[in-house]
Coordinates of C-alpha atoms in Angstrom, one line a residue:
X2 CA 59.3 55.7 7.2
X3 CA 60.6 57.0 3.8
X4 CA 57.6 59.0 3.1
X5 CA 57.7 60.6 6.8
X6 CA 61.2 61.8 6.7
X7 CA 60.6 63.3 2.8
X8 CA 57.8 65.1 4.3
X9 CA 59.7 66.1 7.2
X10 CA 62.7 67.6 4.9
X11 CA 60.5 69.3 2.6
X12 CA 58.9 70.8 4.9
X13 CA 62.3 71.7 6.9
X14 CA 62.8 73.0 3.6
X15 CA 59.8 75.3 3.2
X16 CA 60.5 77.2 6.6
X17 CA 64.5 78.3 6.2
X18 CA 64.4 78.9 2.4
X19 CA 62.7 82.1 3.0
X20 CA 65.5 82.9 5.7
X21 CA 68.3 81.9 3.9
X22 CA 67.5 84.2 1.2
X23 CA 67.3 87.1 3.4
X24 CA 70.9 86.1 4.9
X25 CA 72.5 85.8 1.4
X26 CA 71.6 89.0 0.5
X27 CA 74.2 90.4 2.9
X28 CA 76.9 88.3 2.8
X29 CA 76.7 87.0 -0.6
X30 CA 74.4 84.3 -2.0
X31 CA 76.8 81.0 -1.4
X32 CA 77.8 82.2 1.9
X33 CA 73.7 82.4 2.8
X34 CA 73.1 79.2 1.1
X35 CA 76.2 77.1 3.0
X36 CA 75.0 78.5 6.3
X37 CA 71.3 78.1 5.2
X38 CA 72.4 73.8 4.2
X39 CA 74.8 73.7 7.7
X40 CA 71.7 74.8 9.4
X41 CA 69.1 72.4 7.5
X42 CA 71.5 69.2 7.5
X43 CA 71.5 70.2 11.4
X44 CA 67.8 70.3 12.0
X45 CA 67.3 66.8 9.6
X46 CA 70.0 65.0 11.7
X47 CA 67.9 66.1 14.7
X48 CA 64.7 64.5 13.4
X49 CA 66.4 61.7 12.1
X50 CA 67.6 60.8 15.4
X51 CA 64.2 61.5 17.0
X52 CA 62.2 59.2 15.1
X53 CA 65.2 56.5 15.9
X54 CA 64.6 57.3 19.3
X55 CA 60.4 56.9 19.0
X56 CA 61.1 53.5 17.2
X57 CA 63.2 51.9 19.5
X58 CA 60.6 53.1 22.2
X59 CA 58.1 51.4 20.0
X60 CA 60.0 48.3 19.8
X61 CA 60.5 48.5 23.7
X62 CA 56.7 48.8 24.2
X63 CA 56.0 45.6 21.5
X64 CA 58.5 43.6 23.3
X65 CA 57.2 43.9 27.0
X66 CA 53.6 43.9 25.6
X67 CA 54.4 40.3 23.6
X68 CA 55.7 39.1 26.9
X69 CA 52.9 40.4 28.7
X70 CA 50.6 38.9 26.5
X71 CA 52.6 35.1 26.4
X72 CA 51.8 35.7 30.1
X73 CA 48.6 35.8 30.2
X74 CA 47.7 33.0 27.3
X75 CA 50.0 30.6 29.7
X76 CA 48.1 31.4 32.7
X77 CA 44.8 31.2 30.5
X78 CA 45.9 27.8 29.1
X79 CA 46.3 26.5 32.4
X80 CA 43.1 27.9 34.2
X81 CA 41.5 26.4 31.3
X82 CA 42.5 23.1 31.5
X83 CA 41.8 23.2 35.0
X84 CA 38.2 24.0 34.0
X85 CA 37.6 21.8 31.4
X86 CA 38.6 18.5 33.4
X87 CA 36.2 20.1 35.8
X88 CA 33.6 20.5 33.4
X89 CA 34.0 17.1 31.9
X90 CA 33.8 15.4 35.1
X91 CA 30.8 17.4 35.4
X92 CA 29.4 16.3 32.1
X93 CA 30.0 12.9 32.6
X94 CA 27.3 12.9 35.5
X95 CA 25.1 14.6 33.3
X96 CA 25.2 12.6 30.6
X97 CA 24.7 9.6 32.5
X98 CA 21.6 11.2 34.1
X99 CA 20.2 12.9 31.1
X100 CA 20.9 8.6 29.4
X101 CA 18.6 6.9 32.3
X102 CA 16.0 9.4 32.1
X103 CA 16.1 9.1 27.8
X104 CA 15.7 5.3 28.2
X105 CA 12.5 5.6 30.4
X106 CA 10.8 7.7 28.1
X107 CA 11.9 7.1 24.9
X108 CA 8.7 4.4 24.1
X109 CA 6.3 7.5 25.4
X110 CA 8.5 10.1 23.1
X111 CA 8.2 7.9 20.2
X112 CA 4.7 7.0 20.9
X113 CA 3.7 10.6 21.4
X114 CA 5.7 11.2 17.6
X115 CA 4.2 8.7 15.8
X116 CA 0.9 10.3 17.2
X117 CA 1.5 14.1 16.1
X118 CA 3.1 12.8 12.8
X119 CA 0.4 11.1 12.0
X120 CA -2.2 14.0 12.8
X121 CA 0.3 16.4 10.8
X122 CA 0.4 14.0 7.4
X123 CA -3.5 13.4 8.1
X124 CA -4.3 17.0 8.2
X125 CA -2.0 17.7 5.4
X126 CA -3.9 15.2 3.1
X127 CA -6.7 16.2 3.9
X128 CA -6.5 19.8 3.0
X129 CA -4.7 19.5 -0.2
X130 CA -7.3 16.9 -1.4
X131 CA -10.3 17.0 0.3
X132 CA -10.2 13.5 1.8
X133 CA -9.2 11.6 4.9
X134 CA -5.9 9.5 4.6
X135 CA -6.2 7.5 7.6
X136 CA -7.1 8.5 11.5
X137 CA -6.2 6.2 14.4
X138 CA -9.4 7.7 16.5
X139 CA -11.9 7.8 13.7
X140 CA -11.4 4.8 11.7
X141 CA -14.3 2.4 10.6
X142 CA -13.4 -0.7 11.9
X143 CA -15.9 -2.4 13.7
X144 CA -17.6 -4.8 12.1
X145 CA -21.3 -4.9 12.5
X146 CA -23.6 -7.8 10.9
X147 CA -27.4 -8.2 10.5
X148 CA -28.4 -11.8 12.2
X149 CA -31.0 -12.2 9.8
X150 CA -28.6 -11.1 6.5
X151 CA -27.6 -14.5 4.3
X152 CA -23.9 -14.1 4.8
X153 CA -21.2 -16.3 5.3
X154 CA -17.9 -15.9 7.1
X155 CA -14.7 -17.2 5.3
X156 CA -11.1 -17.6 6.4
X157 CA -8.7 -17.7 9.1
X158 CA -5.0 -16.1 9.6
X159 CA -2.0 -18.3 9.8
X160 CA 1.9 -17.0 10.6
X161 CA 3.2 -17.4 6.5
X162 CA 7.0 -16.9 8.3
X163 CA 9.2 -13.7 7.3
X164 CA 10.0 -13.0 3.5
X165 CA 8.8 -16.0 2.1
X166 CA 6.2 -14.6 -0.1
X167 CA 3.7 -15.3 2.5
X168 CA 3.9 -18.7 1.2
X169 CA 4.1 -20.6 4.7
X170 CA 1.3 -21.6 7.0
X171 CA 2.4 -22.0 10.4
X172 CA 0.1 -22.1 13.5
X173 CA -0.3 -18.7 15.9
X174 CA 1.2 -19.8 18.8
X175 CA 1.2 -18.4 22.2
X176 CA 4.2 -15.4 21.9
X177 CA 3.4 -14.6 18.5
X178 CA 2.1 -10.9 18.4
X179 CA -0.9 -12.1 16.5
X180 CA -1.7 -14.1 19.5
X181 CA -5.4 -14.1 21.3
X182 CA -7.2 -11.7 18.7
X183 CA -8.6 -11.7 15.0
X184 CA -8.1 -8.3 12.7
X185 CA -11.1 -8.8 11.0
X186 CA -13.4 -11.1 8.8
X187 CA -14.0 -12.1 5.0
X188 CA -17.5 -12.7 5.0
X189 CA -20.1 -13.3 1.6
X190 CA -23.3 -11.7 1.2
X191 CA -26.0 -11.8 -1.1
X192 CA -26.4 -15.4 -2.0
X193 CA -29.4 -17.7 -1.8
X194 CA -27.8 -20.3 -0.4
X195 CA -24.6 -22.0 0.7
X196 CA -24.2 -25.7 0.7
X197 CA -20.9 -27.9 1.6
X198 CA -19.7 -29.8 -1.4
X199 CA -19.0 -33.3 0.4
X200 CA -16.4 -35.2 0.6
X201 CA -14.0 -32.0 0.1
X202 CA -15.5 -29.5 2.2
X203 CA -15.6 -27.1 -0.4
X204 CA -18.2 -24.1 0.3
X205 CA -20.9 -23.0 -2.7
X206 CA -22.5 -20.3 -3.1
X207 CA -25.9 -20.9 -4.9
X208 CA -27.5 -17.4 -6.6
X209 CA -30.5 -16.7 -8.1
X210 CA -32.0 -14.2 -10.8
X211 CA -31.6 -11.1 -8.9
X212 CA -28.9 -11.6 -6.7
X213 CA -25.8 -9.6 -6.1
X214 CA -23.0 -11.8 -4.4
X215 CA -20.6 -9.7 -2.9
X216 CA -17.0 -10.1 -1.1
X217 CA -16.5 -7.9 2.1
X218 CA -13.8 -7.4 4.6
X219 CA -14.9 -6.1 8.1
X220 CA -12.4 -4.7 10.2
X221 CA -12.3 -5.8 14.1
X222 CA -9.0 -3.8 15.0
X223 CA -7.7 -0.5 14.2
X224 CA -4.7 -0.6 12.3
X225 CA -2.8 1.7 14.2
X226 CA -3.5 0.0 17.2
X227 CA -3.6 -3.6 17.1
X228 CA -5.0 -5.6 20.3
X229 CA -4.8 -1.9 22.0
X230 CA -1.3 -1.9 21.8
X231 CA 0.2 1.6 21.0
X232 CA 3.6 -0.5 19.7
X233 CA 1.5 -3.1 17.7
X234 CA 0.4 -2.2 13.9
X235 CA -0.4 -3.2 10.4
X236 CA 2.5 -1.6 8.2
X237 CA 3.3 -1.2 4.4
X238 CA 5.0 -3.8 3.0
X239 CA 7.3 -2.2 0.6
X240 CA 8.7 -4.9 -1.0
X241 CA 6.4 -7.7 -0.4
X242 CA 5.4 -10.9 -3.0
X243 CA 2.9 -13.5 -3.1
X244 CA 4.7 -17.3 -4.1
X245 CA 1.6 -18.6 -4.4
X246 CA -0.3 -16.5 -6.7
X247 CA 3.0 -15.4 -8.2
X248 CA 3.0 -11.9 -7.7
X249 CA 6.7 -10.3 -7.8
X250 CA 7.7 -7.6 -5.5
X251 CA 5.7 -4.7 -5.2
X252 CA 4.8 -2.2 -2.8
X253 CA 1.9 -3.6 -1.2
X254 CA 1.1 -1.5 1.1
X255 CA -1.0 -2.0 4.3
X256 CA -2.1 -5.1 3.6
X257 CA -2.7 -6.7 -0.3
X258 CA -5.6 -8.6 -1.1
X259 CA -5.6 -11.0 -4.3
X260 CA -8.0 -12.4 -6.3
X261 CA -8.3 -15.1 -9.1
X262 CA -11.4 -16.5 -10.9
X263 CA -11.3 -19.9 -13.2
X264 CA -14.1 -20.2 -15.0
X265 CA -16.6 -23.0 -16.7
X266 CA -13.7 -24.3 -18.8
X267 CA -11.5 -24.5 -15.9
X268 CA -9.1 -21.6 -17.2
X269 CA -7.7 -19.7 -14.2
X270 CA -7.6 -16.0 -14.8
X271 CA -4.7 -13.4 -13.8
X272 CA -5.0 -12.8 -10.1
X273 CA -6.1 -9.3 -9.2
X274 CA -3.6 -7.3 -6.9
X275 CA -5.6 -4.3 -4.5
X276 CA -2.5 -2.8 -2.6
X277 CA -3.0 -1.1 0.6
X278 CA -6.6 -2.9 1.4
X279 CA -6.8 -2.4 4.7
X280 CA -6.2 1.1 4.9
X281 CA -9.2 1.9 2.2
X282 CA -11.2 -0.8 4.4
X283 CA -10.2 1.5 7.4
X284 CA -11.5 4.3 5.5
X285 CA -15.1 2.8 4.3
X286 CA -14.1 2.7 0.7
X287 CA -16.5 1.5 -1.1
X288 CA -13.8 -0.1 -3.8
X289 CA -13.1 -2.8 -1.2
X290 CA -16.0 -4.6 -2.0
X291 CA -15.4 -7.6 -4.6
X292 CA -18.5 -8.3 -7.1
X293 CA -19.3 -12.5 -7.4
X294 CA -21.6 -12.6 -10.1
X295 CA -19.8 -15.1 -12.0
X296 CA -20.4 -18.6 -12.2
X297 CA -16.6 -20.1 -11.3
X298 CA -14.5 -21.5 -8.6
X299 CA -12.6 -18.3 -6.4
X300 CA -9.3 -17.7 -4.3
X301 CA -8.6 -15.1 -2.1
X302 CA -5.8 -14.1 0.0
X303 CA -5.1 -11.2 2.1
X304 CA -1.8 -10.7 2.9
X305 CA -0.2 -8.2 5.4
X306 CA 2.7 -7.4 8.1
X307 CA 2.8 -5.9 11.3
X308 CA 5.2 -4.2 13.0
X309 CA 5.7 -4.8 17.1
X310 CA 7.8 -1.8 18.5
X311 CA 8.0 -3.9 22.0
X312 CA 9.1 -0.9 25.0
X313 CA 12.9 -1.1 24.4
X314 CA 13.8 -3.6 21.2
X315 CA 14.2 -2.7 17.4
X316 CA 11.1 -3.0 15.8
X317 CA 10.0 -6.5 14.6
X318 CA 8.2 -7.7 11.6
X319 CA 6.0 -10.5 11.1
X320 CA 4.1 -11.6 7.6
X321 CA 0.3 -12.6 8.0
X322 CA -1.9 -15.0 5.4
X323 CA -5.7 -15.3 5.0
X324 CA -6.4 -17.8 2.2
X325 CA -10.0 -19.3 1.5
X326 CA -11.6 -20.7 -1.8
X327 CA -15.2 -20.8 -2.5
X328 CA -17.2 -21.5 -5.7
X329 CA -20.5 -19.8 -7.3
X330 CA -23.0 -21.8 -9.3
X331 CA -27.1 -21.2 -10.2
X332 CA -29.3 -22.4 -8.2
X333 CA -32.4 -22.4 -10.7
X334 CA -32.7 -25.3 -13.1
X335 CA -33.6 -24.2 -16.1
X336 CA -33.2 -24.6 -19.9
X337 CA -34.7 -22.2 -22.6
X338 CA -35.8 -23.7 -25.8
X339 CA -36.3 -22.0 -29.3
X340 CA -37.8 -22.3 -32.9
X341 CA -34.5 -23.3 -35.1
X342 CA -36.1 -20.8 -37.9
X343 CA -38.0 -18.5 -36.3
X344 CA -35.8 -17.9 -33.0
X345 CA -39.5 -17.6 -30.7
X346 CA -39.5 -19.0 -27.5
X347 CA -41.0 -22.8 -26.9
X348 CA -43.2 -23.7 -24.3
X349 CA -43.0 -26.9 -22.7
X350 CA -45.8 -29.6 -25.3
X351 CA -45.0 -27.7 -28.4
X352 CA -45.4 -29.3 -31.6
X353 CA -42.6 -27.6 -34.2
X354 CA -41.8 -28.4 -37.7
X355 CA -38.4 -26.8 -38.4
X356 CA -36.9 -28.1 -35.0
X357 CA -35.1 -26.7 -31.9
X358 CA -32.0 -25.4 -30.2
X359 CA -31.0 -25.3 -26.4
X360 CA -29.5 -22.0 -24.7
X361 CA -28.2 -22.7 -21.4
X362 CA -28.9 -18.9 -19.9
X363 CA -25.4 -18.8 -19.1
X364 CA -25.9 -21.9 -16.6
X365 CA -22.8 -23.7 -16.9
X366 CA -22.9 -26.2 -14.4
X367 CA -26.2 -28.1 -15.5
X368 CA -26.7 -31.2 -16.5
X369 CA -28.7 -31.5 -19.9
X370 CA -29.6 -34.3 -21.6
X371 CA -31.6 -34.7 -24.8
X372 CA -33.9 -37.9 -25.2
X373 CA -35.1 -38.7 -28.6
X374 CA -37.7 -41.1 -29.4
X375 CA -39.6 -42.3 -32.6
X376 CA -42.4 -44.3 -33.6
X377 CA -41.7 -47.9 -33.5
X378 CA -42.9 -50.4 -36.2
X379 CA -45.8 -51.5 -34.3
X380 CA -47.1 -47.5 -34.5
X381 CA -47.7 -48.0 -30.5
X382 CA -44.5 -47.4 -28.6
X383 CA -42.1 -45.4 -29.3
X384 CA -38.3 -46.6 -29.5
X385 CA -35.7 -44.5 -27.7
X386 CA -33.0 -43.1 -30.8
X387 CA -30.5 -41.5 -27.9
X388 CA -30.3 -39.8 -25.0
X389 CA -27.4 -38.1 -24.8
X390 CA -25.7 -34.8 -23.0
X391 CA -26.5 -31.4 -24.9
X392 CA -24.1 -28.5 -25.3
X393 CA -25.2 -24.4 -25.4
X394 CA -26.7 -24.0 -28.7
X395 CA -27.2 -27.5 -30.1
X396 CA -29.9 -27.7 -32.5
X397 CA -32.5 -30.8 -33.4
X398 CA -34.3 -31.2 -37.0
X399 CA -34.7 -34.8 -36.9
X400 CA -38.6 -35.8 -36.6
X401 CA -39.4 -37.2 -33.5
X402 CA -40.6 -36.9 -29.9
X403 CA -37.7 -35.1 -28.0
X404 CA -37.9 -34.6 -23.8
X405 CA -35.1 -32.6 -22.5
X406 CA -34.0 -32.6 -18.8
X407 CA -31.7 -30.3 -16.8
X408 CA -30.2 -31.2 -13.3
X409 CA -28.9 -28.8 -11.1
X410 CA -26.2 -31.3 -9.5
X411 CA -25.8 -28.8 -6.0
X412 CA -30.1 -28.3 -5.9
X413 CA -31.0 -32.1 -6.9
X414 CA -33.5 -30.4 -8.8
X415 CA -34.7 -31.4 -12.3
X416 CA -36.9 -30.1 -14.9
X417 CA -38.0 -31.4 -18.3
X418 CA -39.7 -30.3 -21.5
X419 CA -41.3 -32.7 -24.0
X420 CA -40.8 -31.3 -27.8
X421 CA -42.5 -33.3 -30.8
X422 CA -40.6 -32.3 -34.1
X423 CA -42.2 -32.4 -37.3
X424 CA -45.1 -32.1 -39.5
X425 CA -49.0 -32.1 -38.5
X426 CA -49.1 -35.4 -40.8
X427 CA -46.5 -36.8 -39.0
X428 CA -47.8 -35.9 -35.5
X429 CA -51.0 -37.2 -36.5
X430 CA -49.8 -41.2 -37.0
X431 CA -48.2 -40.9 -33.4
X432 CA -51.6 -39.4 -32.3
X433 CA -53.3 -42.6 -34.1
X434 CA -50.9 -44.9 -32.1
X435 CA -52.0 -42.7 -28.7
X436 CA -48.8 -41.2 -28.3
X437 CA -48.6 -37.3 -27.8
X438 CA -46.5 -35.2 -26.0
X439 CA -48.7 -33.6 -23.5
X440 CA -48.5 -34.6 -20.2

């Protein structure tokens, strides 16, 4: 406002000073220059009192269009509410529709998610590395066995409870989701022969030179899909433990399988953890196959979860045990013999003079006994020293006619070598007294 009527004065200013001068010239300069201020002070007082009259119009205009406006934002308020209890009622019925028609198909939407998710993180894995992670149409899961293959199956599921380290052994009853169907089956190839150990029922697994036992796991379910059931599957165990085997908690993954070997001595090994099993059995890994060429006494578990979705319930989890023990022992009955100096090979009737030592061949579970018999007084008969068990790598330098017989304890089977140790001259009084060691 200050600025407006400086402007306005100046410039009030700038148009009579030129007058003024004019007038003063006639009538003196002070006499121009009062009439010239009289006639300025005049024309500011006139501006000064229009622009009071424009901002009290102004304020006029504010005031009714403040009013106006409260108007309006009162009848607005009110329409509004009007609509939104309107639109609320509205919604109401909605939402109560839209919440029926969510319940019906919220197992198909979830269904249909888990689907395209899956595809999505399959196709993902598979372009960045060249493999397939899992697929709920392609896997390899049916099992498919030669008749005429020496196999054996092992091992039967059993409900181990919920968080108990898979530890319990509880019948599958009828309302379990593991009811009526099997996911698969342990089975051993590659042996000779298997033979019941009686009276415990333990199984055997007799090999041979050349064979190549081997522990499989053949799939009868897909994973994804249990018993056909789009709710029903094997899931990763995040946090799962074993109490038997003493494994902590680990992320096992879609099912764990777990190993242990004792050996001859009867020293139990570590057990040997393979996390998410069943999904690389899904895929055909080869890794899932288990080498037995050890002779030694075996456990094996397989431990896993599924999850049942059900239509309309939280998801549930149940824990799953397969536990089986077998054994693997030789079936040949043999025992190598060997020159004590030389280290050559004996055959069975040999007559040595620096004596023998025994190698088992890595057969542990023979039975070898060492017989050793010397001329008697009458230079007839012979007269038994000992027979006693032999050990891997005992040696013999005393003179005399030794026999040595293995016993294969699971065959029945026995086999013997006769052994005379010492000198021709020696040899030749048994000879005199019609003893020899051939046959």
């Amino acid at each position: 406002m200050k600025r407006s009527l400086t402007f306005l004065l100046v410039l009030t200013l700038a148009l009579t000073l030129p007058a003024a001068a004019e007038e003063g010239q006639g009538n003196g300069f002070f006499g121009g220059l009062g009439s010239w201020l009289d006639d300025t002070l005049q024309a500011a007082g006139d501006a000064i009192g229009d622009a009071a009259d424009a901002v009290g119009s102004a304020a006029g205009s504010v005031s009714e269009a403040i009013g106006s406006a409260a108007g309006s934002v009162s009848e607005a308020i009110g329409s509004a509410a009007g609509s939104v209890g309107d639109a609320v009622g509205s919604a109401a019925g909605s939402v109560g529709n839209a919440v029926g028609n969510a319940i019906d198909s919220v197992s198909t939407f979830a269904v249909d998610t888990w689907n395209a998710a899956d595809k999505a993180v399959n196709g993902m894995w598979t372009s960045v590395t060249g493999t397939q992670l899992f697929d709920a149409d392609d896997q390899v899961y049916m099992l498919t066995v030669d008749e005429d293959e020496p196999i054996t199956f092992m091992g039967a599921p059993v409900n181990a409870g919920k968080d108990t380290g898979y530890s319990k052994a509880g019948a599958i009853e009828q309302g379990d989701p593991h009811y009526g169907w099997t996911l698969g089956q342990f089975y051993i190839e590659g042996a000779t022969k298997m033979i019941v150990d009686q009276p415990n029922g333990s199984v055997i697994f007799l090999k041979t030179v050349g064979d190549q036992l081997e522990l499989h796991f053949g799939l009868t379910q897909n994973i994804n899909r249990l018993n056909d059931r789009d709710d029903l599957a094997v899931c990763s165990d995040r946090d799962g433990f074993d109490k038997y085997f003493q494994v902590e908690k680990t992320d096992m993954g879609r099912g764990a399988l777990i190993t242990r070997f004792t050996n001859h001595q009867r020293l139990a090994g570590e057990p040997v953890l393979y996390t998410d099993y069943l999904s690389a059995v899904a895929a055909g890994s080869a890794d899932t196959v288990i080498q037995l060429n050890e002779e030694g006494d075996y456990e094996v578990a397989l431990d896993y979860e599924l999850q049942d979705a059900g239509k309309f319930s939280i998801p549930q989890y149940h824990d799953y045990h397969i536990f089986f023990t077998f054994s693997v022992r030789n079936g040949n009955c043999m025992v190598y013999l060997f020159d004590a100096s030389t280290k050559a090979e004996l055959r069975n009737e040999t007559i040595i003079e620096n004596g023998f030592s025994i190698d088992f061949a890595r057969s542990r579970y023979l039975e070898i006994h060492v017989k050793r018999e010397t001329l008697a007084e009458d230079g007839k008969t012979l007269d038994v020293r000992y027979n006693k068990v032999a050990q891997d790598g005992d040696e013999y330098t005393d003179e005399g006619v030794y026999t040595i017989t293995a016993k294969n304890i699971y065959t029945n089977e026995e086999t013997s070598k006769r052994l005379f140790v010492g000198d021709e001259e020696a040899y030749a009084r048994y000879i005199d007294g019609g003893i020899t060691v051939e046959g």
